[in-house]
Short mmCIF file of C-alpha atoms in Angstrom, two decimals:
data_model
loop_
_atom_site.label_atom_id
_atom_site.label_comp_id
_atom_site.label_asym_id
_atom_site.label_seq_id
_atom_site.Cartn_x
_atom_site.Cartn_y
_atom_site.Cartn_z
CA UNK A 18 0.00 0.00 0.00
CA UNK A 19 2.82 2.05 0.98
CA UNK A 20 4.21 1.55 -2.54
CA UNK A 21 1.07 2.35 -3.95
CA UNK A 22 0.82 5.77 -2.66
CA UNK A 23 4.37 6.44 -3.67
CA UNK A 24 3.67 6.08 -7.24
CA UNK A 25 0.21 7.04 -7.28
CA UNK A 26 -0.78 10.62 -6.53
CA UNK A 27 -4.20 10.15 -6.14
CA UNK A 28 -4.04 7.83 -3.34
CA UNK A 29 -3.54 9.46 -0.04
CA UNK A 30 -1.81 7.39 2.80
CA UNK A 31 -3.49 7.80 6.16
CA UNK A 32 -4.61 10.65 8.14
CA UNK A 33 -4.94 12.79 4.59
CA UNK A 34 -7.89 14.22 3.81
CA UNK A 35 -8.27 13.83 -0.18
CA UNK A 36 -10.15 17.33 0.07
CA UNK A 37 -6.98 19.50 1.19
CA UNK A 38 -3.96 17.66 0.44
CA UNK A 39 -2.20 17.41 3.32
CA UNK A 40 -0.91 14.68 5.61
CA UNK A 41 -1.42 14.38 9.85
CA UNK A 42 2.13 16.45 9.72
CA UNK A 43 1.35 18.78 7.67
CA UNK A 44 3.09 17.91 4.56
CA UNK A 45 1.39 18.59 0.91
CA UNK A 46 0.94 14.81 -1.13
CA UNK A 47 0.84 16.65 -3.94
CA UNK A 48 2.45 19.80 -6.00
CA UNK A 49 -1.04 21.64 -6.03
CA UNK A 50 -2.68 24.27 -3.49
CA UNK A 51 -6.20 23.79 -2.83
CA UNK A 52 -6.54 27.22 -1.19
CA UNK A 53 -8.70 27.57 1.93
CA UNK A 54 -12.73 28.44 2.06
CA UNK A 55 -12.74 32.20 1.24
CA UNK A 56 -15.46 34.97 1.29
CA UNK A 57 -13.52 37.10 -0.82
CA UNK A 58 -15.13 35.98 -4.50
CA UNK A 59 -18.78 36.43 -3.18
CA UNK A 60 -17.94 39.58 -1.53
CA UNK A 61 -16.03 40.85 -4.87
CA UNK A 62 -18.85 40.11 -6.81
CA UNK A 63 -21.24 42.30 -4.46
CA UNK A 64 -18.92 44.84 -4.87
CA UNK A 65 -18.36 45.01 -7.73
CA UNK A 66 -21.84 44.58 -8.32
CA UNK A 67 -22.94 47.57 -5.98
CA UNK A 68 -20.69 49.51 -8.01
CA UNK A 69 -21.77 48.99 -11.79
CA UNK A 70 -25.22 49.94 -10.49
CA UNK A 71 -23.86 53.29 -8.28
CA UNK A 72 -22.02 54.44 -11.81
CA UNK A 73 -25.11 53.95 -13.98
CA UNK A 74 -27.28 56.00 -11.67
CA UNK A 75 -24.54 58.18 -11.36
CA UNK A 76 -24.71 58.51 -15.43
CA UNK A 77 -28.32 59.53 -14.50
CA UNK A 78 -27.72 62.38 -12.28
CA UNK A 79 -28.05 60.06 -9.24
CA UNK A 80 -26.22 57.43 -7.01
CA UNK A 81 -22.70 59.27 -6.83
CA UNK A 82 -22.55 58.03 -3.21
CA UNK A 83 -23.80 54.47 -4.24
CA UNK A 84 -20.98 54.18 -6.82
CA UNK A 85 -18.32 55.16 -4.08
CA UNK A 86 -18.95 52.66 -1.38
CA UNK A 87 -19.17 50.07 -4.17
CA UNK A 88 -15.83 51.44 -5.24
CA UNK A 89 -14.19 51.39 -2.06
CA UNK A 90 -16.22 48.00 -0.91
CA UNK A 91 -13.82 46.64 -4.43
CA UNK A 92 -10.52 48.40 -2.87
CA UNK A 93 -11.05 46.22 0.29
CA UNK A 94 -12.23 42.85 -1.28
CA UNK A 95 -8.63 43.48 -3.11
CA UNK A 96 -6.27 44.33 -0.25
CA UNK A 97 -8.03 41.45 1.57
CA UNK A 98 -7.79 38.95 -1.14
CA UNK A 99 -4.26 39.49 -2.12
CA UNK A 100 -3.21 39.70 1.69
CA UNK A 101 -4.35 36.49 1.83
CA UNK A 102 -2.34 35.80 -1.42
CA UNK A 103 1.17 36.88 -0.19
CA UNK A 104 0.12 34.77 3.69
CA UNK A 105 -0.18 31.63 1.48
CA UNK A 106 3.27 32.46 -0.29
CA UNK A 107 5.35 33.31 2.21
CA UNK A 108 4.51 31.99 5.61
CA UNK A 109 2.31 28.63 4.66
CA UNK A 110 4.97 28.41 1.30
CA UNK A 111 1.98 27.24 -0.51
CA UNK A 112 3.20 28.10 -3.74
CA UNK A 113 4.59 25.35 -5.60
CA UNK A 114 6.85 25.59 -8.99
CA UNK A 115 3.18 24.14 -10.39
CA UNK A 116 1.25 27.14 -8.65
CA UNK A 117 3.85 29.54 -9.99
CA UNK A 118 3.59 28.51 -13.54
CA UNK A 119 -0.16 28.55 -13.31
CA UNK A 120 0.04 32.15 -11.80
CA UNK A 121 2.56 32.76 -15.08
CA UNK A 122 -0.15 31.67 -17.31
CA UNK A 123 -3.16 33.42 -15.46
CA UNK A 124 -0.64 37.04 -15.78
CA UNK A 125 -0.13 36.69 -19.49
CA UNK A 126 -3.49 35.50 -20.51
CA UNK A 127 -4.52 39.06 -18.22
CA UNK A 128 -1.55 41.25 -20.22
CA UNK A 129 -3.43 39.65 -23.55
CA UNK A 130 -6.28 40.90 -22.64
CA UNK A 131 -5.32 44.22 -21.56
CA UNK A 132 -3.70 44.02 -25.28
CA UNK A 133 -7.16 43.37 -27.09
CA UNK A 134 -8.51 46.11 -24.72
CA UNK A 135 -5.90 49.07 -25.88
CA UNK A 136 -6.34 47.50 -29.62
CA UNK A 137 -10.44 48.66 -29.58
CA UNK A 138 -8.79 52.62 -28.97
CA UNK A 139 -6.30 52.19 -31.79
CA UNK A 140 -8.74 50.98 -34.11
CA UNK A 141 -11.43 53.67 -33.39
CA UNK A 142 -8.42 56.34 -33.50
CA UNK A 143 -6.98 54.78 -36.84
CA UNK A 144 -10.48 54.86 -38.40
CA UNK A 145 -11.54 57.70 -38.00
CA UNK A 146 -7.71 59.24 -38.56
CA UNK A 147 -7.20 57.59 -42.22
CA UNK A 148 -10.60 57.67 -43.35
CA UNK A 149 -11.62 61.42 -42.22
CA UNK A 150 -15.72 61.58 -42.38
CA UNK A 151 -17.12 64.85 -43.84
CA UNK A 152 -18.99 65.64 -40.71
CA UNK A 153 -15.19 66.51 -39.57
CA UNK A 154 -14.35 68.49 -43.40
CA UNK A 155 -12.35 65.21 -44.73
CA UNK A 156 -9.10 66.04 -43.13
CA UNK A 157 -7.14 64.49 -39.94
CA UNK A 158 -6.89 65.85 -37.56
CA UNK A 159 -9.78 68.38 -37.71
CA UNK A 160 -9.58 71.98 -38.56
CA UNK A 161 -10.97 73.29 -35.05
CA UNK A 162 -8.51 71.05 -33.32
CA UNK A 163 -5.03 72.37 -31.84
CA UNK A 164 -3.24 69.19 -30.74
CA UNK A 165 -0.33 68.85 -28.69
CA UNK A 166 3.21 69.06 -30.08
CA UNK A 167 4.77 65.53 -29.71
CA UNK A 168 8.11 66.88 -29.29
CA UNK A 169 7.50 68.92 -26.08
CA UNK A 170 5.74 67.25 -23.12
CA UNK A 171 4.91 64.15 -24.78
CA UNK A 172 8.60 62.76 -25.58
CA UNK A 173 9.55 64.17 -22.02
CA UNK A 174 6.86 61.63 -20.36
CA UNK A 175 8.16 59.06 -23.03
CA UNK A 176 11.71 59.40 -21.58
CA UNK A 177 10.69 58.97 -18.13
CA UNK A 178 8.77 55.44 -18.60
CA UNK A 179 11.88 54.76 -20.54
CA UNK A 180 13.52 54.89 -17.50
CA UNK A 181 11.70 53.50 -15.38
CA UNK A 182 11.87 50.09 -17.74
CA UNK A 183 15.32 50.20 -17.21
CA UNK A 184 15.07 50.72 -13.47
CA UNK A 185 12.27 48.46 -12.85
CA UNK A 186 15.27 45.76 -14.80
CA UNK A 187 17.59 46.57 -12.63
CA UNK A 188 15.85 46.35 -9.20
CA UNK A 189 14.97 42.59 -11.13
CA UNK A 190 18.33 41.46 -11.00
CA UNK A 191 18.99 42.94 -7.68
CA UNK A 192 16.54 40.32 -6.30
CA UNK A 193 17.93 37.55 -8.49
CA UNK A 194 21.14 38.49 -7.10
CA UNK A 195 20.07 38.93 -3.56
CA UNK A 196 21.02 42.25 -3.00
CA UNK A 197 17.71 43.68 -1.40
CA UNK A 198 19.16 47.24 -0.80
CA UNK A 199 19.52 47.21 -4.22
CA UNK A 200 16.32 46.35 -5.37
CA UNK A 201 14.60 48.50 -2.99
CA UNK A 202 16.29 51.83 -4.50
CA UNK A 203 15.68 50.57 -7.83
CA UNK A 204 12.01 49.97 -7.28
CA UNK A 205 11.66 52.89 -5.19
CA UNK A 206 13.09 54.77 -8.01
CA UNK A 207 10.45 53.41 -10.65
CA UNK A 208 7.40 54.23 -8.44
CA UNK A 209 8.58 57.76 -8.19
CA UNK A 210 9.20 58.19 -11.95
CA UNK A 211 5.83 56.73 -12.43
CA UNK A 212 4.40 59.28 -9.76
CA UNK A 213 6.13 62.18 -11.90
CA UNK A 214 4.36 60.71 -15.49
CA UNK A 215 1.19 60.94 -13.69
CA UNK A 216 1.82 64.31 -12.56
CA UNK A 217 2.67 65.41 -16.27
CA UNK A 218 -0.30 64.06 -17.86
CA UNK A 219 -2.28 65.43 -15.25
CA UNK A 220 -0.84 68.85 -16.26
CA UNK A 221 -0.74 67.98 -19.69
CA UNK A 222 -4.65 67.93 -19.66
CA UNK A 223 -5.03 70.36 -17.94
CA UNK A 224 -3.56 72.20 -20.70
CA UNK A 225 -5.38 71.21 -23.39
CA UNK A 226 -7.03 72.97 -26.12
CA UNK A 227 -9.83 70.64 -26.46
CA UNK A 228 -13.00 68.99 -24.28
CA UNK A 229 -13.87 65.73 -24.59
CA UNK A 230 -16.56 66.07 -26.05
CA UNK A 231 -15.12 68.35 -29.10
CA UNK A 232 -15.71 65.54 -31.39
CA UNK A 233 -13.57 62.34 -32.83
CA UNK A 234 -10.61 63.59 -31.89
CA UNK A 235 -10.59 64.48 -28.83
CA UNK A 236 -12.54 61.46 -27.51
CA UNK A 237 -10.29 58.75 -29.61
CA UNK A 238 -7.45 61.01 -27.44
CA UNK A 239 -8.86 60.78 -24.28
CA UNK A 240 -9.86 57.48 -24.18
CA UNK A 241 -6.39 56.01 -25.31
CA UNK A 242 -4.54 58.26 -22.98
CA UNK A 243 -6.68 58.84 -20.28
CA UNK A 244 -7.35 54.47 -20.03
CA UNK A 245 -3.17 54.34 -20.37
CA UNK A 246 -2.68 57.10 -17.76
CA UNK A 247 -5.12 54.66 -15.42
CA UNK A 248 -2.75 51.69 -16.22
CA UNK A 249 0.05 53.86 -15.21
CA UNK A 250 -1.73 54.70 -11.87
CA UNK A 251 -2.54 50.82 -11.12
CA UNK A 252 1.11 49.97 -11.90
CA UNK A 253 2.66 52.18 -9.68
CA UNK A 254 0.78 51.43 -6.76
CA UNK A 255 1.48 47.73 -7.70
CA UNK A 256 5.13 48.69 -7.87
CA UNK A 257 5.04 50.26 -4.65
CA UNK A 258 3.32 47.59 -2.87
CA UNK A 259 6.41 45.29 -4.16
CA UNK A 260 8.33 48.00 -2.73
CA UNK A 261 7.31 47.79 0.79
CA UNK A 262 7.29 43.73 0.20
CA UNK A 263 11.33 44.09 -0.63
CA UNK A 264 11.90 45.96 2.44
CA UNK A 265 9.74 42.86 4.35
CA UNK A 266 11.86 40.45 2.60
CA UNK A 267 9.17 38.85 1.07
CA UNK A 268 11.35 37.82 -2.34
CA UNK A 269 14.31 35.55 -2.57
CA UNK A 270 15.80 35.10 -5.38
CA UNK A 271 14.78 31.92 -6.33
CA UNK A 272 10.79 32.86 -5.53
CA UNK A 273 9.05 36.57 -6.18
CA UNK A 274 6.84 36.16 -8.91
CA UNK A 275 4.93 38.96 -6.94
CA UNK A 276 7.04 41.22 -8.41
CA UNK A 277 8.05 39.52 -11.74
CA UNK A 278 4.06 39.89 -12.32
CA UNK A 279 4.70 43.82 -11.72
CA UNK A 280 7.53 44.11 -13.96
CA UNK A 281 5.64 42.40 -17.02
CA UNK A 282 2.67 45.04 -16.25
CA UNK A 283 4.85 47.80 -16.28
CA UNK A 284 6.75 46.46 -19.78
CA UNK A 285 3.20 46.51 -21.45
CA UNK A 286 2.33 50.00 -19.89
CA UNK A 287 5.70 51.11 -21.73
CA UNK A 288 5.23 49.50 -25.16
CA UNK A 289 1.75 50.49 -25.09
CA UNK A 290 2.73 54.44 -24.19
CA UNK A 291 5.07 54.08 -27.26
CA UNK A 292 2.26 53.34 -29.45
CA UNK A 293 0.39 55.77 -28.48
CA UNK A 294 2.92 58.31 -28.16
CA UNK A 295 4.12 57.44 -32.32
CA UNK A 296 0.35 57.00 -33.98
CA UNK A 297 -1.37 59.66 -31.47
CA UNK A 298 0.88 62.46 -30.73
CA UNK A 299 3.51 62.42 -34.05
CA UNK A 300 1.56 60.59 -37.00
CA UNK A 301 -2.11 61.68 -35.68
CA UNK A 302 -1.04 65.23 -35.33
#
């Protein structure tokens, strides 16, 4: 019997419950983690539920204060949830080569679909860009429109997510090398460069020229940018929670996908900041 359960994964040897994996010591009988009962995914979908229905009432002149508790009910459900994330990887060490690879897979099938999401704003911008309708006089972009100068602000906030690519890299192989000081001014580095792009968009619309609601142009502008700027926003705070997780010693450098899942974020914000700023800001204008 004892052979049996050597060779044969789904039999458990006694005192293991089939239902958690896990022997009378302790010890997992298998490479998987079934992860603990959890109220987080019904309370996420409430909340995310009591928010949808807050911002369309809000759309309606109504429910501003519905759509913020829903909103802040979501911020909670996600601080909670991932707590519980990083408990399971670092103090039960829950996460198996198996569980890391399937966390690999659920991050790029997420960055692919953040792809296909940034793809609808190119091809509503590209449309209406090299087929100009009459309603806007046949030309791109249109006559009442004074866009920005890609050469000025724009290549300014393209040099700084340049950089923080590079530094985001280097605070990488600080942790593979485990030099944690290292990382820790890398990555503190990136969040504030990411901090500082937000700042110059923020003044960068604030300067503007147009409303969104000016016509094709502007909302094809806003949308891209504005959706980007967001991604930028939810990166850095991701960044900076990897930040304070450094300083915890959460990583080693054999085991931080927390932060590897960062870094690939912050790559696609980059790339996708280069498309915008090359089809939007130069060709576009």
């Amino acid at each position: 019997m004892a052979e049996l359960n050597a060779h044969n994964p789904g039999v458990y040897p006694g005192g293991v419950s089939a239902a958690d994996g896990h022997g009378a010591e302790g010890g997992h009988t298998h490479q998987y983690h079934l992860v603990d009962p959890s109220p987080w995914p019904l309370l996420g979908a409430f909340s995310a539920g009591l928010m949808a229905v807050g911002g369309v009432m809000y759309m309606h002149g109504s429910g501003w204060l519905l759509a913020a508790l829903g909103f802040l009910c979501v911020l909670t459900v996600m601080a909670g949830w991932w707590r519980d994330v990083v408990r399971e990887s670092v103090h039960e060490k829950a996460h198996t080569p198996i569980v890391k690879l399937g966390l690999r897979y659920g991050m790029s099938l997420f960055i692919a679909s953040e792809v296909m999401f940034f793809a609808a704003f190119f091809w509503a911008f590209f449309d209406a860009s090299l087929y100009p309708k009459e309603a806007i006089g046949g030309v791109w972009p249109p006559e009442n429109i004074e866009t920005f100068n890609a050469f000025h602000l724009p290549l300014m906030m393209t040099l700084i997510l340049l950089l923080s690519g590079t530094t985001v890299t280097w605070a990488h192989h600080a942790i593979v090398e485990g030099d944690r000081k290292t990382a820790s001014v890398a990555l503190g580095l990136t969040v504030i460069l990411g901090i500082l792009f937000s700042c110059f968009q923020v003044y960068e619309y604030s300067h503007a020229h147009f409303g969104f609601s000016d016509g094709i142009y502007p909302s094809t502008f806003f949308m891209a940018t504005g959706f980007h700027g967001f991604h930028v926003l939810i990166g850095t705070i991701f960044l900076a929670v990897c930040w304070f997780r450094v300083r915890s010693g959460h990583f080693t450098p054999k085991s931080h996908f927390g932060f590897e899942a960062a870094a690939w974020y912050w790559h696609f914000v980059d790339v996708v900041w280069l498309f915008l700023f090359v089809s939007i800001y130069w060709w576009g204008a």
